[in-house]
Amino acid sequence: MIYLKFYTNVPSRTACDLINETALRLANHQNIVGLKDATGDLSRLESLIENLGEDLKDQFLLYSGDDPTSTQFMLRGGAGTISVTANIVPQTISNICSLVREGRKNEALDLDQTLSDLNEILFVESNPIPVKWMLHRIGRITDGIRLPLSSFNVEFHDRAETILKNLHLLN
């Protein structure tokens, strides 16, 4: 059995950054199929795509792991997004991905803009604390955060509820 691997670069969580030179070496490994990049650095994506070459551009999948920049990431050649925001608004994220694939850039950017407040509130505390609180608030999951996570800070509750109401997810 051959195992295929997808690497994740989240320096904010790991305190270690997978630099493009290393990503290019991984792209040449037969069992490594892609990379999720959560740096939010779009110039790195462009450089990586440029240096992949024609052979690997379509084989080595590059996904965004940074919700605020994911639409721009896809518009610049990324294959898609692995999204926290999609837990709250899955159809909207799916629609953005479809619009990008169809070349409807302005529509994708307009739809993405409607999520800016949501993208911001989802990362005011460590993931997954805010998303779990919001999913509970809109009735998609039961309440409860397990250790070592703590409860979503009450100072953000009103703002989060306003955002959910603006997205018509809460009355």
CSV table of N, CA and C in Angstrom, one decimal, residues 1 4 7 32 38 44 46-47 49 52 58 73 81 90 106 113 121 135 154 158 163 165 171:
chain,number,residue,atom,x,y,z
A,1,MET,N,0.8,-1.2,0.0
A,1,MET,CA,0.0,0.0,0.0
A,1,MET,C,0.9,1.2,0.0
A,4,LEU,N,-0.2,8.4,0.6
A,4,LEU,CA,0.1,9.8,0.0
A,4,LEU,C,0.0,10.8,1.2
A,7,TYR,N,1.2,17.9,3.2
A,7,TYR,CA,1.9,18.7,4.2
A,7,TYR,C,1.1,20.0,4.6
A,32,ILE,N,4.1,12.5,-1.9
A,32,ILE,CA,3.6,13.8,-1.4
A,32,ILE,C,2.8,14.5,-2.5
A,38,ALA,N,-0.8,28.1,5.5
A,38,ALA,CA,-1.6,29.0,6.3
A,38,ALA,C,-0.8,30.2,6.7
A,44,ARG,N,4.6,34.2,-1.5
A,44,ARG,CA,5.3,32.9,-1.4
A,44,ARG,C,4.6,31.9,-2.3
A,46,GLU,N,3.0,32.6,-5.1
A,46,GLU,CA,3.4,32.9,-6.5
A,46,GLU,C,4.8,32.4,-6.8
A,47,SER,N,5.7,32.6,-5.9
A,47,SER,CA,7.0,32.1,-6.1
A,47,SER,C,7.1,30.6,-6.2
A,49,ILE,N,4.6,28.5,-7.1
A,49,ILE,CA,4.1,28.1,-8.4
A,49,ILE,C,5.0,28.3,-9.5
A,52,LEU,N,7.7,25.6,-9.3
A,52,LEU,CA,7.3,24.2,-9.5
A,52,LEU,C,7.6,23.7,-10.9
A,58,ASP,N,0.4,21.0,-12.0
A,58,ASP,CA,-0.9,20.4,-12.0
A,58,ASP,C,-1.0,19.2,-11.1
A,73,PHE,N,-5.7,33.6,-2.7
A,73,PHE,CA,-4.8,32.4,-2.9
A,73,PHE,C,-5.2,31.6,-4.1
A,81,THR,N,-9.1,25.6,-0.8
A,81,THR,CA,-8.9,26.0,0.6
A,81,THR,C,-9.4,25.0,1.6
A,90,PRO,N,-20.6,26.8,4.9
A,90,PRO,CA,-20.0,25.9,3.9
A,90,PRO,C,-20.4,26.2,2.5
A,106,ASN,N,-14.4,38.9,-10.0
A,106,ASN,CA,-15.1,40.0,-9.2
A,106,ASN,C,-16.2,39.4,-8.3
A,113,GLN,N,-15.8,39.2,0.4
A,113,GLN,CA,-15.8,40.5,1.2
A,113,GLN,C,-17.0,40.4,2.2
A,121,ILE,N,-13.5,37.4,13.4
A,121,ILE,CA,-13.9,37.0,14.7
A,121,ILE,C,-13.5,35.5,14.9
A,135,LEU,N,-20.7,27.6,16.2
A,135,LEU,CA,-21.5,26.4,15.7
A,135,LEU,C,-22.5,26.0,16.8
A,154,VAL,N,-16.2,36.0,26.8
A,154,VAL,CA,-17.5,36.6,26.8
A,154,VAL,C,-17.4,38.0,26.1
A,158,ASP,N,-21.2,39.3,22.0
A,158,ASP,CA,-22.1,40.2,21.3
A,158,ASP,C,-21.7,40.4,19.8
A,163,ILE,N,-22.5,39.3,14.0
A,163,ILE,CA,-22.0,38.8,12.7
A,163,ILE,C,-22.9,37.6,12.2
A,165,LYS,N,-26.0,37.1,12.9
A,165,LYS,CA,-27.3,37.7,12.5
A,165,LYS,C,-27.1,38.4,11.1
A,171,ASN,N,-31.3,34.5,14.6
A,171,ASN,CA,-32.4,35.5,14.6
A,171,ASN,C,-32.1,36.5,15.6
